[in-house]
Short mmCIF file of C-alpha atoms in Angstrom, two decimals:
data_model
loop_
_atom_site.label_atom_id
_atom_site.label_comp_id
_atom_site.label_asym_id
_atom_site.label_seq_id
_atom_site.Cartn_x
_atom_site.Cartn_y
_atom_site.Cartn_z
CA MET U 341 0.00 0.00 0.00
CA ALA U 342 1.24 3.47 -0.89
CA LEU U 343 0.00 6.84 0.34
CA LEU U 344 -0.23 9.20 -2.63
CA GLY U 345 -0.82 12.89 -1.99
CA TYR U 346 -2.62 15.49 -4.08
CA GLY U 347 -2.55 19.24 -3.54
CA ARG U 348 -4.17 22.07 -5.43
CA THR U 349 -4.48 25.77 -4.95
CA SER U 350 -6.16 28.54 -6.91
CA ARG U 351 -6.46 32.29 -6.88
CA ASP U 352 -9.83 32.10 -5.12
CA LEU U 353 -8.28 30.30 -2.14
CA GLN U 354 -4.95 31.59 -0.86
CA THR U 355 -5.43 30.54 2.77
CA LEU U 356 -4.34 26.99 1.98
CA GLY U 357 -1.14 27.41 0.00
CA LEU U 358 0.35 24.71 -2.15
CA GLU U 359 3.58 24.54 -0.15
CA ALA U 360 1.64 24.07 3.09
CA GLN U 361 -0.40 21.28 1.51
CA VAL U 362 2.68 19.46 0.22
CA THR U 363 4.29 19.73 3.67
CA ALA U 364 1.18 18.36 5.41
CA LEU U 365 0.87 15.50 2.94
CA THR U 366 4.54 14.58 3.28
CA GLU U 367 4.28 14.63 7.08
CA ALA U 368 1.20 12.37 6.79
CA GLY U 369 3.41 9.75 5.17
CA CYS U 370 2.78 10.31 1.46
CA GLU U 371 5.68 8.89 -0.51
CA ARG U 372 4.83 11.03 -3.51
CA VAL U 373 2.76 14.20 -3.98
CA TRP U 374 1.14 15.56 -7.14
CA SER U 375 0.35 19.27 -7.00
CA GLU U 376 -0.98 21.95 -9.33
CA HIS U 377 -2.57 25.37 -9.61
CA GLY U 378 -6.04 25.72 -11.04
CA SER U 379 -9.72 26.26 -10.38
CA GLY U 380 -11.72 23.42 -8.88
CA ALA U 381 -14.42 24.04 -11.47
CA ARG U 382 -12.13 23.00 -14.31
CA ASP U 383 -11.87 19.45 -15.60
CA ASP U 384 -8.39 19.81 -17.10
CA ARG U 385 -6.25 19.00 -14.08
CA PRO U 386 -3.27 17.13 -15.55
CA GLU U 387 -1.62 16.32 -12.21
CA MET U 388 -4.81 14.75 -10.88
CA LEU U 389 -5.13 12.69 -14.05
CA ALA U 390 -1.48 11.63 -13.71
CA LEU U 391 -2.11 10.56 -10.11
CA LEU U 392 -5.20 8.58 -11.08
CA GLU U 393 -3.23 6.81 -13.80
CA TYR U 394 -0.38 6.02 -11.39
CA ALA U 395 -2.50 4.74 -8.48
CA ARG U 396 -3.03 1.01 -8.09
CA ALA U 397 -5.37 -1.16 -6.04
CA GLY U 398 -4.46 -0.94 -2.37
CA ASP U 399 -3.08 2.60 -2.64
CA VAL U 400 -4.65 5.49 -0.73
CA ILE U 401 -4.99 8.98 -2.19
CA VAL U 402 -4.56 11.67 0.46
CA VAL U 403 -5.64 15.32 0.37
CA VAL U 404 -5.48 18.01 3.02
CA ARG U 405 -9.11 19.00 2.52
CA LEU U 406 -12.03 17.63 0.51
CA ASP U 407 -12.47 20.75 -1.62
CA ARG U 408 -8.93 20.26 -2.94
CA TRP U 409 -10.20 17.16 -4.76
CA GLY U 410 -13.86 17.59 -5.70
CA ARG U 411 -15.51 20.68 -7.15
CA SER U 412 -18.94 19.74 -5.74
CA LEU U 413 -20.45 17.07 -3.53
CA PRO U 414 -21.89 15.04 -6.46
CA HIS U 415 -18.55 15.27 -8.30
CA LEU U 416 -16.67 14.25 -5.16
CA VAL U 417 -18.87 11.21 -4.57
CA LYS U 418 -18.63 10.20 -8.23
CA THR U 419 -14.83 10.25 -8.17
CA LEU U 420 -14.64 8.45 -4.82
CA THR U 421 -16.96 5.75 -6.16
CA ALA U 422 -14.66 5.31 -9.16
CA LEU U 423 -11.67 4.98 -6.81
CA ASP U 424 -13.51 2.47 -4.64
CA GLU U 425 -14.30 0.34 -7.69
CA ARG U 426 -10.57 0.23 -8.44
CA GLY U 427 -9.74 -0.73 -4.86
CA ILE U 428 -8.13 2.64 -4.12
CA GLY U 429 -8.77 4.35 -0.80
CA PHE U 430 -9.23 8.06 -0.13
CA ARG U 431 -8.28 10.11 2.92
CA SER U 432 -8.85 13.77 3.81
CA LEU U 433 -6.66 14.98 6.65
CA GLN U 434 -8.66 17.97 7.88
CA ASP U 435 -12.09 16.40 7.35
CA GLY U 436 -11.25 13.15 9.10
CA ILE U 437 -12.50 11.01 6.22
CA ASP U 438 -10.79 7.72 5.37
CA THR U 439 -12.64 5.29 3.12
CA THR U 440 -10.35 2.46 4.23
CA THR U 441 -11.95 2.46 7.71
CA ASP U 442 -15.47 1.47 8.77
CA THR U 443 -16.19 4.96 10.10
CA GLY U 444 -14.86 6.55 6.93
CA ARG U 445 -17.04 4.34 4.75
CA MET U 446 -20.07 5.25 6.86
CA VAL U 447 -19.34 8.95 6.29
CA TYR U 448 -18.83 8.25 2.59
CA GLY U 449 -22.22 6.53 2.49
CA LEU U 450 -23.83 9.59 4.06
CA MET U 451 -22.10 11.82 1.52
CA SER U 452 -23.54 9.66 -1.27
CA VAL U 453 -27.05 10.14 0.08
CA LEU U 454 -26.54 13.90 0.37
CA ALA U 455 -25.09 14.08 -3.13
CA GLU U 456 -28.10 12.27 -4.58
CA PHE U 457 -30.39 14.62 -2.64
CA GLU U 458 -28.53 17.63 -4.06
CA LEU U 459 -28.85 16.26 -7.59
CA SER U 460 -32.57 15.65 -7.10
CA LEU U 461 -33.01 19.27 -5.97
CA ILE U 462 -31.13 20.51 -9.03
CA ARG U 463 -33.27 18.36 -11.33
CA ALA U 464 -36.46 19.58 -9.64
CA ARG U 465 -35.42 23.23 -9.98
CA THR U 466 -34.50 22.66 -13.62
CA ARG U 467 -37.86 21.05 -14.40
CA ALA U 468 -39.68 23.84 -12.56
CA GLY U 469 -37.75 26.46 -14.52
CA ILE U 470 -38.52 24.80 -17.85
CA ALA U 471 -42.21 24.47 -16.94
CA GLN U 472 -42.39 28.12 -15.92
CA ALA U 473 -40.64 29.21 -19.11
CA ALA U 474 -43.05 27.10 -21.18
CA ALA U 475 -46.03 28.64 -19.39
CA LEU U 476 -44.70 32.07 -20.32
CA GLY U 477 -44.19 31.01 -23.92
CA HIS U 478 -40.41 30.76 -23.72
CA ARG U 479 -38.36 27.87 -25.03
CA PRO U 480 -35.35 26.67 -23.03
CA GLY U 481 -31.92 27.01 -24.57
CA PRO U 482 -30.61 29.51 -27.13
CA LYS U 483 -32.97 31.35 -29.42
CA PRO U 484 -33.44 29.41 -32.68
CA ARG U 485 -32.11 31.05 -35.82
CA LEU U 486 -33.07 30.65 -39.43
CA SER U 487 -30.49 29.92 -42.08
CA PRO U 488 -29.80 32.74 -44.57
CA GLU U 489 -31.88 30.88 -47.15
CA GLN U 490 -34.80 30.48 -44.73
CA ALA U 491 -34.58 34.14 -43.71
CA GLN U 492 -34.65 35.19 -47.37
CA MET U 493 -37.68 32.96 -47.98
CA ALA U 494 -39.44 34.42 -44.93
CA LYS U 495 -38.87 37.97 -46.19
CA ARG U 496 -40.11 37.09 -49.68
CA LEU U 497 -43.29 35.43 -48.38
CA TYR U 498 -43.92 38.29 -45.97
CA ASN U 499 -43.45 40.96 -48.66
CA GLU U 500 -45.88 39.14 -50.95
CA GLY U 501 -48.52 39.87 -48.34
CA GLU U 502 -50.38 36.60 -48.85
CA HIS U 503 -49.24 34.77 -45.72
CA THR U 504 -49.38 35.56 -42.04
CA VAL U 505 -46.28 35.33 -39.88
CA GLY U 506 -47.77 32.23 -38.26
CA GLN U 507 -48.19 30.56 -41.66
CA ILE U 508 -44.63 31.46 -42.62
CA ALA U 509 -43.37 29.99 -39.34
CA ALA U 510 -45.19 26.73 -40.12
CA MET U 511 -43.70 26.62 -43.62
CA LEU U 512 -40.22 26.97 -42.15
CA GLY U 513 -40.52 23.86 -40.04
CA GLY U 514 -42.68 25.04 -37.19
CA VAL U 515 -40.35 27.68 -35.76
CA SER U 516 -41.85 30.29 -33.47
CA ARG U 517 -43.30 33.52 -34.77
CA ALA U 518 -40.68 35.37 -32.74
CA THR U 519 -37.99 33.64 -34.80
CA VAL U 520 -39.65 34.80 -38.00
CA TYR U 521 -40.01 38.33 -36.66
CA ARG U 522 -36.28 38.37 -35.89
CA ALA U 523 -35.52 37.19 -39.42
CA LEU U 524 -37.75 39.94 -40.79
CA GLU U 525 -35.96 42.39 -38.48
CA ILE U 526 -39.30 43.49 -37.06
CA SER U 527 -39.21 44.42 -33.39
CA ALA U 528 -41.93 43.49 -30.92
CA THR U 529 -42.75 47.19 -30.53
CA ARG U 530 -43.34 47.55 -34.25
CA VAL U 531 -45.48 44.41 -34.32
CA ALA U 532 -47.67 45.78 -31.52
CA ALA U 533 -47.97 49.13 -33.30
CA VAL U 534 -49.00 47.48 -36.57
CA ALA U 535 -51.56 45.33 -34.76
CA ALA U 536 -52.99 48.36 -32.98
CA THR U 537 -53.27 50.28 -36.26
CA ALA U 538 -55.04 47.34 -37.90
CA SER U 539 -57.53 47.07 -35.06
CA ASP U 540 -58.24 50.80 -35.17
CA GLY U 541 -58.98 50.55 -38.87
#
């Protein structure tokens, strides 16, 4: 069994310097330490990837603090699960977590439950947001755009005066009327003004 350390620091967290982490990991018995600078939100952490490639079954990865390894609770649990499947332990010095002990595995199990709960909350909020947007007539994601050819066709049909914007939208594959209005370069204010004039007439 080998203790393998990992340290990371970033500009948003200067209270736990890289040198201090390496010292703590070495004093904890790590025979080798991988360290790097970078945000926890980024996936491109080459030293972490190098450590994961080097580690073998029976080894234990050691960090000073949990947030030096995972960028979120779900991400942390996901990576710890992957390590567990490979027979690799995980230990956090300041958090008192060690997946090679019964107590540590119990804490890890609790973290898994909390991570799943957090994911369920995120999914629920996402569904609620999509439902609310749909109720208000908004589509999730970026605004759809017409190709130059479709935009040209929309302008030609509109200028002919024989089709409504809704009919043109249907001809173009069922896009929204707002998409057609954008292609026609007609603002919502102008649309409302035209509609008001028509109703007054």
